[in-house]
Coordinates of C-alpha atoms in Angstrom, one line a residue:
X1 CA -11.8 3.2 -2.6
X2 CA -12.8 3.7 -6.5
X3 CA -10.9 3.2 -9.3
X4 CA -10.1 6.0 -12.2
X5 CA -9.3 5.3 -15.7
X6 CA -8.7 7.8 -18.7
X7 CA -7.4 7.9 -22.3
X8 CA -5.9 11.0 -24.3
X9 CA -5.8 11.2 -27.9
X10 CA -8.7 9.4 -29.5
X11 CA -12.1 8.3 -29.2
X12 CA -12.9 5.2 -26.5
X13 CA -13.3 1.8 -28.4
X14 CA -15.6 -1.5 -27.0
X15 CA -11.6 -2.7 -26.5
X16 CA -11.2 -0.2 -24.6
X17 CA -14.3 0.2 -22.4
X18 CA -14.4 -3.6 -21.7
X19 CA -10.8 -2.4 -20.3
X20 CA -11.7 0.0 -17.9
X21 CA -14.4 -2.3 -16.6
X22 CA -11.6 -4.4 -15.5
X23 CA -11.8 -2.2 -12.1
X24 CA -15.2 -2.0 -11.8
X25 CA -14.6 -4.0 -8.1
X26 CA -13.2 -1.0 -6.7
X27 CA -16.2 1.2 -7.5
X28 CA -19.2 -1.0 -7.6
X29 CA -21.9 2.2 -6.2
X30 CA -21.6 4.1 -9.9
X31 CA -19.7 3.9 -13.0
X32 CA -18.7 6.8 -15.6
X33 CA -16.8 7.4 -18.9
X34 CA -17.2 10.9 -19.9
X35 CA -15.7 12.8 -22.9
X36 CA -14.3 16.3 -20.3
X37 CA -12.1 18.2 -23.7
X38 CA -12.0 16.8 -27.4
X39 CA -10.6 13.8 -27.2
X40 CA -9.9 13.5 -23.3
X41 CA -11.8 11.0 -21.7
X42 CA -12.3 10.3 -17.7
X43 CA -13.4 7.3 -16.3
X44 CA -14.5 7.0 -13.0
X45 CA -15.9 3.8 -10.5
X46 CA -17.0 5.1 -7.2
X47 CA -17.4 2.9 -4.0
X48 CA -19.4 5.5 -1.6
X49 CA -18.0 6.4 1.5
X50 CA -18.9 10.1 2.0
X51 CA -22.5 11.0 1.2
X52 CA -23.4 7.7 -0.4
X53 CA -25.7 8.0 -3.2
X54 CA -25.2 11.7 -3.3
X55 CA -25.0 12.8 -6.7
X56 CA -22.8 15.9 -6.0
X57 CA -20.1 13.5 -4.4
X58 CA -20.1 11.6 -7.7
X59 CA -17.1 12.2 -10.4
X60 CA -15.9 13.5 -13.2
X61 CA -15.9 17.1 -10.6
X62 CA -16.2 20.1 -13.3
X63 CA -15.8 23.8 -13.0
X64 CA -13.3 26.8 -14.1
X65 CA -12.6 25.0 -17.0
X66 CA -11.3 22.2 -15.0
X67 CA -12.4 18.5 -14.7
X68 CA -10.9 16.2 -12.6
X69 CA -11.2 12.3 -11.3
X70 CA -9.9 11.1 -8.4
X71 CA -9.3 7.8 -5.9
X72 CA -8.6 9.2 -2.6
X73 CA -9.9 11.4 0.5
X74 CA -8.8 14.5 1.0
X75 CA -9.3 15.2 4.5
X76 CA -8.5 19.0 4.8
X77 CA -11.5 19.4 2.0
X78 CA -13.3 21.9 3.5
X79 CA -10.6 24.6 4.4
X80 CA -9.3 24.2 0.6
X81 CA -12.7 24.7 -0.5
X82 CA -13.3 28.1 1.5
X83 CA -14.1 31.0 -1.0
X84 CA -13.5 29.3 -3.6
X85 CA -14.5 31.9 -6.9
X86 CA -16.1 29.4 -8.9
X87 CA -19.0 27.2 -8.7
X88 CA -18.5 22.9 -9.1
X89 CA -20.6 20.3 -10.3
X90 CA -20.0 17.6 -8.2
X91 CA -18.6 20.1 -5.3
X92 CA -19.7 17.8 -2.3
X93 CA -17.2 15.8 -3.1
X94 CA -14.0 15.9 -0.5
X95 CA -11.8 15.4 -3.8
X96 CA -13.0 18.8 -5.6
X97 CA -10.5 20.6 -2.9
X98 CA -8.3 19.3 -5.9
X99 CA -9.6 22.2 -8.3
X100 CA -10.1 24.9 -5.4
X101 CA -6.1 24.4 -4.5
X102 CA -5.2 24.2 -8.3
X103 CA -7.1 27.4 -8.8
X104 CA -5.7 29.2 -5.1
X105 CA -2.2 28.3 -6.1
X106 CA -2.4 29.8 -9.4
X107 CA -2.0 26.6 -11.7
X108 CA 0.6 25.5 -10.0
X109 CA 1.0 22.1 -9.5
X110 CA 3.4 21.1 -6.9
X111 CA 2.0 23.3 -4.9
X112 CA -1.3 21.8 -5.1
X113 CA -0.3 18.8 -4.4
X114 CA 1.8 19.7 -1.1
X115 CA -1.6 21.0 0.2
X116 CA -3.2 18.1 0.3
X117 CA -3.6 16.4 3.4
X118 CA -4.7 12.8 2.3
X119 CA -4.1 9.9 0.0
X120 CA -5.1 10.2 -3.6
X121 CA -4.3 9.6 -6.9
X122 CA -5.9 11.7 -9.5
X123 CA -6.0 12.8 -13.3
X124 CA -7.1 16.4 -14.1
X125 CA -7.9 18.0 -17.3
X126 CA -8.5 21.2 -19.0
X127 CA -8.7 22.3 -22.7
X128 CA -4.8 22.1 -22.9
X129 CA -3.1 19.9 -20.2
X130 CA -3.6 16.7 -18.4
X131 CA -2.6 16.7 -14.9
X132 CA -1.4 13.9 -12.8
X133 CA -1.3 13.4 -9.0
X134 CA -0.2 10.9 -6.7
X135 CA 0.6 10.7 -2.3
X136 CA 3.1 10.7 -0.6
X137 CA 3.8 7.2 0.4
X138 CA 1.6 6.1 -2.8
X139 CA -1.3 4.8 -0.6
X140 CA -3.3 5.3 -3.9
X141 CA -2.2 3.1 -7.0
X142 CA -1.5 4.8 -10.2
X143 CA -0.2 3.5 -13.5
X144 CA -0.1 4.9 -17.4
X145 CA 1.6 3.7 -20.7
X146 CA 1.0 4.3 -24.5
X147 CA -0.4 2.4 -26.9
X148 CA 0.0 2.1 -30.3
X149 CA -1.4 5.0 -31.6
X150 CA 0.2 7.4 -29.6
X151 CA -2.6 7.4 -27.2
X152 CA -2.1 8.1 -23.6
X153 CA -3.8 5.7 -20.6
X154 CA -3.6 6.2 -17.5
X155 CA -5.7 3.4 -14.5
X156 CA -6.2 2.6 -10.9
X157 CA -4.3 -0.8 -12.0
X158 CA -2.2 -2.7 -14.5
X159 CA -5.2 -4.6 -15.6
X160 CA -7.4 -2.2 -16.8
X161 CA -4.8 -0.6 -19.7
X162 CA -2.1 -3.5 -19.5
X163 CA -3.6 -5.0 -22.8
X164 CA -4.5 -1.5 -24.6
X165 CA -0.3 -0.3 -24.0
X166 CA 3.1 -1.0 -25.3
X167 CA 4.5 -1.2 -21.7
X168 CA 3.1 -0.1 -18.1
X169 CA 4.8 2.4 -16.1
X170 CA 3.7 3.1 -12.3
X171 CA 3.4 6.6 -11.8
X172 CA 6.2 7.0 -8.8
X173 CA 4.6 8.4 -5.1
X174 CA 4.9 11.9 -3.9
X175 CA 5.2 13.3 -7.3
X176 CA 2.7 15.4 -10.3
X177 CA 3.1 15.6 -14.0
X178 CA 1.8 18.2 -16.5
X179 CA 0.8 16.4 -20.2
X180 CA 0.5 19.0 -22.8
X181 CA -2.3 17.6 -25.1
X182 CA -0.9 18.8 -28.2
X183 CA 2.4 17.1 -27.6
X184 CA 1.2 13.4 -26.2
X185 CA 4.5 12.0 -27.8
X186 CA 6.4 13.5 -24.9
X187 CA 7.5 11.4 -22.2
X188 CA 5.5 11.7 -18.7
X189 CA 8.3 13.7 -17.0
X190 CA 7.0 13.4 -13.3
X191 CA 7.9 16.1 -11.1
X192 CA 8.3 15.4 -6.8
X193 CA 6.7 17.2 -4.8
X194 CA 7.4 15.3 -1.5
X195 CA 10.3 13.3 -0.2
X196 CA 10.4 11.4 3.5
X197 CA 12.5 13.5 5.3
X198 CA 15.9 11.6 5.6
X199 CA 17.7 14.4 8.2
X200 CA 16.9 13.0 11.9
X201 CA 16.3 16.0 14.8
X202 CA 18.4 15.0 17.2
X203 CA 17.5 17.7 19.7
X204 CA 14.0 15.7 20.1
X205 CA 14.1 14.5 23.7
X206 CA 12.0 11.1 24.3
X207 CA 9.7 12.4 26.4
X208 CA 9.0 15.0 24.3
X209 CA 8.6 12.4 20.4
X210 CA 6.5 10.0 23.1
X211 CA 3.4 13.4 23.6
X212 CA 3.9 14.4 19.8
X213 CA 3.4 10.4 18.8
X214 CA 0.7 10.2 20.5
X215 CA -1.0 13.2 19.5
X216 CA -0.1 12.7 15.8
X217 CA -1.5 9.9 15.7
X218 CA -4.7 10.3 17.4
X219 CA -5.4 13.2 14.9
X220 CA -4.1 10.8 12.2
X221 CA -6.9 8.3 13.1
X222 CA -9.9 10.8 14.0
X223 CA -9.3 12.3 10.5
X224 CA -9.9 8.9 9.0
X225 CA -13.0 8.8 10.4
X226 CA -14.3 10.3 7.5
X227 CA -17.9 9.0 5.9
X228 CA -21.1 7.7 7.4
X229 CA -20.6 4.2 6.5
X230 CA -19.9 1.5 9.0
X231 CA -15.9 1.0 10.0
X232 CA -14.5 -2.1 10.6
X233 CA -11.1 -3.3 11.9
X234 CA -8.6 -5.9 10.3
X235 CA -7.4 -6.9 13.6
X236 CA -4.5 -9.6 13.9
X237 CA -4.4 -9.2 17.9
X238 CA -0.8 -7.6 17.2
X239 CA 0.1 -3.9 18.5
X240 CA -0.3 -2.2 15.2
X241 CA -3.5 -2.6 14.4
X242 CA -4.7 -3.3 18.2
X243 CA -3.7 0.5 18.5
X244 CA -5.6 1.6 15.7
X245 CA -8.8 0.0 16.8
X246 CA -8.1 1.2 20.5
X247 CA -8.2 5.0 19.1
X248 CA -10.9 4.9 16.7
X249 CA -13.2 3.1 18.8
X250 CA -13.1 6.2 21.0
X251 CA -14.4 8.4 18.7
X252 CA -16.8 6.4 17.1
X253 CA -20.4 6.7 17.7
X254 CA -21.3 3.6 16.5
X255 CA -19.7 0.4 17.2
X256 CA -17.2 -0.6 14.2
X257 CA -16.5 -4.3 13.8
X258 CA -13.1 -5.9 14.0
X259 CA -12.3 -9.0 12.0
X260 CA -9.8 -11.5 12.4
X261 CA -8.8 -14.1 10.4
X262 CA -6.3 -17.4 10.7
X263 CA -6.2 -21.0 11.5
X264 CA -8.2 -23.3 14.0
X265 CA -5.0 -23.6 16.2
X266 CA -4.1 -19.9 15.8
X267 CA -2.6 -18.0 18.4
X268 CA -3.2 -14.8 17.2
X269 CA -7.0 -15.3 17.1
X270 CA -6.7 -15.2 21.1
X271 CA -5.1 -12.5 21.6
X272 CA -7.2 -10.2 18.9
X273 CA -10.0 -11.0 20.9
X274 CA -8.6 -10.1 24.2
X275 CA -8.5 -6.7 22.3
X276 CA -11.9 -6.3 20.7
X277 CA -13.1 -7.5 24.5
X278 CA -11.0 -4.7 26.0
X279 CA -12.7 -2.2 23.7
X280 CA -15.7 -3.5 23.9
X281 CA -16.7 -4.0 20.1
X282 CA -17.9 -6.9 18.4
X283 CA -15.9 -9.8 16.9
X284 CA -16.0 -11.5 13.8
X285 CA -13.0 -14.6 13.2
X286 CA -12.7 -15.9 9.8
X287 CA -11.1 -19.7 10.3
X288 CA -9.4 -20.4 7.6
X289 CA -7.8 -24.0 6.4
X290 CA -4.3 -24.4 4.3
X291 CA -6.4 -26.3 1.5
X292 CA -8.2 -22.7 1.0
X293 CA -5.0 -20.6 1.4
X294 CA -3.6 -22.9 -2.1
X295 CA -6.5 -23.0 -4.0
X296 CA -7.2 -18.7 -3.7
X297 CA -3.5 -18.1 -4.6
X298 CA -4.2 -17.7 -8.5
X299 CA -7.1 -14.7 -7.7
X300 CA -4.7 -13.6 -5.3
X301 CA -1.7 -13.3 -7.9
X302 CA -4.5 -11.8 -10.1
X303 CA -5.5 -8.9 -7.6
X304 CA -2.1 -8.1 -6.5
X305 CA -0.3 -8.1 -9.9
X306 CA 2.7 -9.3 -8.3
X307 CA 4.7 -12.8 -8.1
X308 CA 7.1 -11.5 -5.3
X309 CA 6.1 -14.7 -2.3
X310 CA 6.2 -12.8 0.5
X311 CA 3.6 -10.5 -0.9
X312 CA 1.3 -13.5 -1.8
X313 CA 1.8 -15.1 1.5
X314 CA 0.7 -11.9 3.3
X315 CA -1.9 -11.3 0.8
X316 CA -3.9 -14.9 1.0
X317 CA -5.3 -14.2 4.7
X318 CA -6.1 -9.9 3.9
X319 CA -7.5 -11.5 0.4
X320 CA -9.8 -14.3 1.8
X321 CA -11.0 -12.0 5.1
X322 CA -12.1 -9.0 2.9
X323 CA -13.6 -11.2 0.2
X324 CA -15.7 -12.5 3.4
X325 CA -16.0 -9.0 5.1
X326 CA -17.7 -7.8 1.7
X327 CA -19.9 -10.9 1.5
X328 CA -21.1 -10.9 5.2
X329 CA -21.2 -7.7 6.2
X330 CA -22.5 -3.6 5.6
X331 CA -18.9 -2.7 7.0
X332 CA -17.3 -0.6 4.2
X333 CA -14.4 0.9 5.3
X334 CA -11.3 -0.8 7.0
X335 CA -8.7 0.8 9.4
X336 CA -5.1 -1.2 9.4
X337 CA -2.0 -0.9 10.9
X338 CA 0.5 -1.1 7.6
X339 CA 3.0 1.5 7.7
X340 CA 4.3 1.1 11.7
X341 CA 6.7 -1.7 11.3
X342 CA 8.5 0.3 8.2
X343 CA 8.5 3.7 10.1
X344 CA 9.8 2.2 13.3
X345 CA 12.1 -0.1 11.7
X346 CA 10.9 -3.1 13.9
X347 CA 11.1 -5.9 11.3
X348 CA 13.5 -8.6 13.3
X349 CA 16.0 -8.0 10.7
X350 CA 15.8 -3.9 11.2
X351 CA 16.3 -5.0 14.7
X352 CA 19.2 -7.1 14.0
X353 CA 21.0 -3.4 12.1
X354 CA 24.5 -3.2 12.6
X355 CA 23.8 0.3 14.4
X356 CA 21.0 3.2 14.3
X357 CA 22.0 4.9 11.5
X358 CA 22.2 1.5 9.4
X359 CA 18.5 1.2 10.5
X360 CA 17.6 4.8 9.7
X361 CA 18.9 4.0 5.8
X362 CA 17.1 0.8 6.0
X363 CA 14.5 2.1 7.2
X364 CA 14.4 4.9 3.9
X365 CA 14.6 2.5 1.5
X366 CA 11.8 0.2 2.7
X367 CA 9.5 3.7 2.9
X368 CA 10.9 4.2 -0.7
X369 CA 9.8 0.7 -1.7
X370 CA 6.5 0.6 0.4
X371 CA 4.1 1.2 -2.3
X372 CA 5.2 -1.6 -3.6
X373 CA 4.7 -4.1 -1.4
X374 CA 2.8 -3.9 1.9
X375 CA 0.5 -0.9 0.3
X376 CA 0.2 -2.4 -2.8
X377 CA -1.3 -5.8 -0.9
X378 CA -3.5 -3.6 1.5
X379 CA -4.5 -1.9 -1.8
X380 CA -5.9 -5.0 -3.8
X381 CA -6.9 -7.4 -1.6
X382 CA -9.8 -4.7 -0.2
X383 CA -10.3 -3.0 -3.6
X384 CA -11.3 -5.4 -5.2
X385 CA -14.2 -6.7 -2.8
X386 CA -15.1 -3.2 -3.4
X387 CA -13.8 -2.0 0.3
X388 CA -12.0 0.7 1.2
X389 CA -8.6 0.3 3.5
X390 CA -7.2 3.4 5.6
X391 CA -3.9 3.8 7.1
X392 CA -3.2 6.0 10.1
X393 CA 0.5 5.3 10.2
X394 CA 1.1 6.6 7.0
X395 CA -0.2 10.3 7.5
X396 CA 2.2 12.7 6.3
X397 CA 2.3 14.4 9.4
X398 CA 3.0 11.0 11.3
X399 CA 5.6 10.2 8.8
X400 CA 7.3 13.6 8.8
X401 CA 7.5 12.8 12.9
X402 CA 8.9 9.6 13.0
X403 CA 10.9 9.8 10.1
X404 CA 12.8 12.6 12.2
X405 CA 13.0 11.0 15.1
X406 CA 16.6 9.8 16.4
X407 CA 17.2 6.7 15.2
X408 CA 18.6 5.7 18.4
X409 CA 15.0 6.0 19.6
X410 CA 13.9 3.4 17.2
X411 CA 17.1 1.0 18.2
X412 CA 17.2 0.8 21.9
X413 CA 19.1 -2.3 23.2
X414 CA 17.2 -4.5 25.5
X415 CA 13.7 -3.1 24.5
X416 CA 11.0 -4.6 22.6
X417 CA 10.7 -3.3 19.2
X418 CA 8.7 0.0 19.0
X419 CA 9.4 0.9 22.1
X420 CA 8.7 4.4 22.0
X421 CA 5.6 4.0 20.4
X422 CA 4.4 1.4 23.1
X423 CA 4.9 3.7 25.8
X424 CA 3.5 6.6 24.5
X425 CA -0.1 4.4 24.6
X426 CA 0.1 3.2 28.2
X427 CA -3.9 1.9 29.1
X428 CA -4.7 2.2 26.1
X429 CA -4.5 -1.7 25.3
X430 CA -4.0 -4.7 27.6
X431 CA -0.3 -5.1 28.9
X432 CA 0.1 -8.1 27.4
X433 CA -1.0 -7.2 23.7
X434 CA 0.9 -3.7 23.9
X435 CA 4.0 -5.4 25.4
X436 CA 3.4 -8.1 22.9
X437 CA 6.1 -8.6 20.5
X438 CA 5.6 -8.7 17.0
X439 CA 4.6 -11.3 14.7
X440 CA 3.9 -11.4 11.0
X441 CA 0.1 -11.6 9.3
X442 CA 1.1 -14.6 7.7
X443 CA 2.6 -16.2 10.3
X444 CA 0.2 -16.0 12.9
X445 CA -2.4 -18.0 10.7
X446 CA -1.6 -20.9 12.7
X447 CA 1.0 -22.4 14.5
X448 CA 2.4 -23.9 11.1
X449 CA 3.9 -21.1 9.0
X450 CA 2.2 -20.4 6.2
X451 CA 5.4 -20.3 4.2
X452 CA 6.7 -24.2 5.2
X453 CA 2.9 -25.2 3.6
X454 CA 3.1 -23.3 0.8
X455 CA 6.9 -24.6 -0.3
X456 CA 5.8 -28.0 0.4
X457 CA 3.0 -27.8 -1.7
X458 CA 5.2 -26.4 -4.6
X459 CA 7.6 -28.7 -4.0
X460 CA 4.9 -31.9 -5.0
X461 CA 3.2 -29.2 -8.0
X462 CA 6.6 -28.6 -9.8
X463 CA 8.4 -31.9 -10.9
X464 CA 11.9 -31.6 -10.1
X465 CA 13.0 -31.6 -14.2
X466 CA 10.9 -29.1 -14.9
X467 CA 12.4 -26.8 -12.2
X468 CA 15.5 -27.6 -13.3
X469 CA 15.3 -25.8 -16.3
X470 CA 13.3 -22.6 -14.9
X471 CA 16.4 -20.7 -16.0
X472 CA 15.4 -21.6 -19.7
X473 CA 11.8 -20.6 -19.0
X474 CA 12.3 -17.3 -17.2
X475 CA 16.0 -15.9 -17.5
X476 CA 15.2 -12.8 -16.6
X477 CA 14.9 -12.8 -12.5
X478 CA 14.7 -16.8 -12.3
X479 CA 12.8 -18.2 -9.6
X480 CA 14.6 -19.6 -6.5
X481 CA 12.2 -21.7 -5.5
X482 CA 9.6 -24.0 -6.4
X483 CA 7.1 -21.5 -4.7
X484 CA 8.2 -18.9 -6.8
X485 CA 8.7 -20.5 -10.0
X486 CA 4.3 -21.3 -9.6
X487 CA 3.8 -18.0 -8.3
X488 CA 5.8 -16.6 -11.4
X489 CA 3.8 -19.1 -13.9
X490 CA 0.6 -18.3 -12.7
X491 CA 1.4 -14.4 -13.4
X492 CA 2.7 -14.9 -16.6
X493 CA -0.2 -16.5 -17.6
X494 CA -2.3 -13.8 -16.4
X495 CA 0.2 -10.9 -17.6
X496 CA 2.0 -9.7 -20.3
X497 CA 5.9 -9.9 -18.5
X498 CA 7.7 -7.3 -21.0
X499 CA 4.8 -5.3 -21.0
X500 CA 4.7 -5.0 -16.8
X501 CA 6.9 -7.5 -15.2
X502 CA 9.4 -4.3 -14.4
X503 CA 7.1 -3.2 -12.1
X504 CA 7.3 -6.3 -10.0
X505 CA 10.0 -5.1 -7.6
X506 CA 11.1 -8.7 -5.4
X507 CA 14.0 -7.2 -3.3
X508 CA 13.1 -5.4 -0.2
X509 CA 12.7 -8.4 1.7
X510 CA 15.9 -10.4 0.5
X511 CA 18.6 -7.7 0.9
X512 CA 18.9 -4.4 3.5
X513 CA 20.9 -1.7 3.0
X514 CA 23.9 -2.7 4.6
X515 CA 23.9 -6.3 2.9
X516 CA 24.1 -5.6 -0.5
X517 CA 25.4 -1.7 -1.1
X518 CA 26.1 -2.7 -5.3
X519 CA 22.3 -3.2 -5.0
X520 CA 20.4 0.0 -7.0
X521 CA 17.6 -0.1 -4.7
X522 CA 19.1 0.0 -1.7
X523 CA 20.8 3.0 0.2
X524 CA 24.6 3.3 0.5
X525 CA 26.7 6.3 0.9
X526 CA 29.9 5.2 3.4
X527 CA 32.7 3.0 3.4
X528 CA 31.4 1.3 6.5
X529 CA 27.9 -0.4 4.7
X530 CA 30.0 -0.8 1.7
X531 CA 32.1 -3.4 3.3
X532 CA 29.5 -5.1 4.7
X533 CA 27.6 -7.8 3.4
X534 CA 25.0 -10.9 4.3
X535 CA 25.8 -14.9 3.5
X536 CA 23.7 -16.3 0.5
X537 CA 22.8 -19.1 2.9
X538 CA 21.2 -16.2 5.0
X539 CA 19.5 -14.6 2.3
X540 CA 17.7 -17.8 1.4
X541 CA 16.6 -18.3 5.1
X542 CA 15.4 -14.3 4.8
X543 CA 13.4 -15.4 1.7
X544 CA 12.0 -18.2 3.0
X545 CA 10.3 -16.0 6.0
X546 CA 7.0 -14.0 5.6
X547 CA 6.9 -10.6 5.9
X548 CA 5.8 -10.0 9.4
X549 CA 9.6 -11.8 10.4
X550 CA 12.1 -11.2 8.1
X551 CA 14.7 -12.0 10.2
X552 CA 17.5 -14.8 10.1
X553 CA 16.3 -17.3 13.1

């Protein structure tokens, strides 16, 4: 993980620097601000994962007139980097392939982008462009706005140019951006360059999707093996992220750590170490109490840069186990399991779809929406502990696969959620963690939902009157809840809200695509989803659930 930061059109101010050090968490190993064209100036903090301390891994990366900084690992560096004409400072680097394919695809963008098997977000300049790069799936935050003078910044997060811009715009996944220099008072006009594919092969026999999931996503993991720091697990004794440990652990040469975290009377805590025992790796259990879970919730809303609850609940365990991870550990880089639950559609609600194909369209919108929410969370709450979080289930090769997949495969009346992915890793995990069925992060702190404490504590923190007149306070998007009336006061006093609050999308959870159709985000298309819809009284209940659930009990 590292954090990049630039401006174009003037000379850096203190205002300005202070700024950029904003994100100084998710680089903590080196820091640079460097002056690459008149007036064009990179920023770079770099946590070190691949060749730590290596001064050719370091950033800005220079050559053919080209400089570039980058947050990300691009894991087919070294074939993009084959005879390459030009000579790089700072070539070691996996993220100078970023150049090399610029240059081998003849300045073209897209392209350059499409080759790149990784997650990333990066800003590129040369004498008369700035060039702008994000992922796929948007693993790698990007944002950018303008300020007053014209100027343009772009960061790793809202905090480090929120205060220096007129408004903050997220620069949207799977899509690139040219800047001419010259003409900064042009809009960014991003251009896509990747889209999840939406048309399912339906000539794919089981049997067949079972060898290539498997296979996929072995290669996804091995690939993320990259770096001779030590690897670590966030392990929550569920089947996501008990997978992902079961397959790296096999090509690991030394033992990575998993980490768990919840209350004393968890259940969860059990079962992850039934894993780690399977695999034979050591275990580390962070016990947490519901006092600690309240009083980290304003560094939380501060990381995240977010009020949506279901994000904060979900983000108070990942937040408090990193910030102990970093504090008691060497382990560096994570391994999670975010992605599977979206891909597979096995959210109890995605479970609940009316039929496949209503699930398949749910199941688009939510990968639409993902950076957003889950990778957003996984995002902060290790960034800024200075960690570094991979995802395996987000590969673009895994997502082109399952994405594709029949939806009936992912919908299979009277099977366990993720069905097909189960049974493609028989042995590879006890029966009774990969027959397990699933449970949410938050929930499985304890045996008392994290959600019932959390709107009981708000409940006694907001006096009734007060709540009463949240529509007063914030008209636009008005609370619901005592929970998310604090959640939105803490953020508002920690953010601009008509500079950002846009960003702040708060609907994935509450609505799917065949509940609300007049809904912008969501997906609709056919008479059928039009006319159907969801009872408010349901919605609330949906609300009301963490993110692991999501489902009407």
């Amino acid at each position: 993980m590292c954090g990049i930061w630039a401006i174009i059109g003037e000379q850096v101010t203190p205002q300005q620097q202070d700024a950029f050090m904003k994100i100084v968490g998710r680089g903590p190993d080196l820091t640079v601000l460097e002056e690459v064209q008149p007036n064009v100036h990179l920023g770079f903090h770099r946590l070190a994962i691949v060749m730590p301390g290596d001064t050719p891994s370091a950033q800005p990366i220079v050559g053919g007139g080209l400089s570039v900084v980058c947050n990300g690992e691009i894991y087919n560096h070294q074939s993009l980097k084959i005879d390459c004409p030009i000579t790089l400072k700072n070539g070691g680097s996996d993220c100078a392939a970023i150049i090399t394919s610029f240059i081998k695809h003849k300045e073209d963008l897209k392209e350059t982008c499409a080759s790149l098997d990784g997650v990333f977000a990066f800003i590129m300049a040369d004498s008369k462009n700035v060039y702008i790069g994000r992922d796929p799936i948007g693993v790698r935050p990007l944002f950018y706005g303008y300020n007053s003078n014209g100027s343009l910044l772009i960061g790793s997060e809202v905090k480090c140019i929120e205060e220096l811009c007129e408004r903050v715009e997220y620069f949207p996944p799977g899509c690139c951006a040219t800047i001419s220099i010259s003409s900064l008072n042009r809009p960014v006009q991003p251009q896509q360059y990747y889209t999840v594919p939406s048309v399912a092969d339906r000539f794919l026999s089981i049997e067949c999707t079972q060898t290539l999931v498997r296979d996929i996503l072995v290669k996804s993991v091995e690939k993320r093996l990259m770096g001779n720091r030590n690897f670590g697990f966030m392990l929550s004794g569920g089947l996501d992220s008990s997978l992902i440990a079961s397959i790296a652990t096999r090509f690991l040469k030394q033992k990575p750590v998993a980490f768990s975290v919840g209350f004393e009377d968890s259940p969860d805590l059990e079962n992850a170490r039934k894993v780690a025992d399977y695999l034979k790796i050591p275990h580390e259990i962070l016990v947490i109490t519901p006092q600690q879970c309240i009083d980290i919730i304003p560094e939380v809303v501060f990381a995240l840069e977010t009020f949506d609850p279901l994000i904060i609940r979900c983000g108070i365990a990942h937040y408090l186990l990193c910030q102990h991870i970093s504090k008691s550990s060497d382990v560096k880089v994570l391994l999670s399991g975010e992605g599977a639950d979206e891909l597979f559609g096995s959210y109890a609600y995605m479970q609940r779809a009316p039929n496949a194909l209503h699930l398949h369209k749910e199941i688009l919108r939510r990968m639409h929406h993902l950076h957003q929410y889950d990778v957003l969370r996984c995002d902060r709450s290790t960034s800024c502990h200075g960690l570094e979080i991979r995802v395996p289930f987000l590969d673009k090769r895994f997502i082109d696969l399952v994405s594709r997949m029949p939806p009936t495969y992912k919908l299979m009346p009277m099977k366990l959620e993720k069905h097909l992915l189960r049974s493609a890793f028989e042995g590879w995990l006890p029966d009774e963690v990969l027959w397990r069925s699933k449970e949410g992060f938050a929930e499985a702190l304890g045996k008392t939902d994290l959600g019932d404490i959390l709107a009981d504590h708000c409940d006694k923190l907001i006096p009734k009157d007060l709540y009463e007149q949240r529509a007063e306070r914030f008209p636009d998007r008005t609370p619901e809840t005592t929970e998310e009336y604090w959640y939105r006061q803490i953020f508002e006093e920690t953010f601009v809200y008509d500079k950002m609050g846009h960003l702040v999308h708060t609907k994935v959870y509450r609505t799917a695509a065949w509940h609300r159709p007049d809904e912008k985000e969501n997906i609709n298309g056919d008479r059928e989803t039009d006319s159907l819809d969801v009872k408010s009284d349901d919605l609330l209940r949906l609300r009301r659930r963490s993110t692991g659930s999501l489902g009407v009990a």
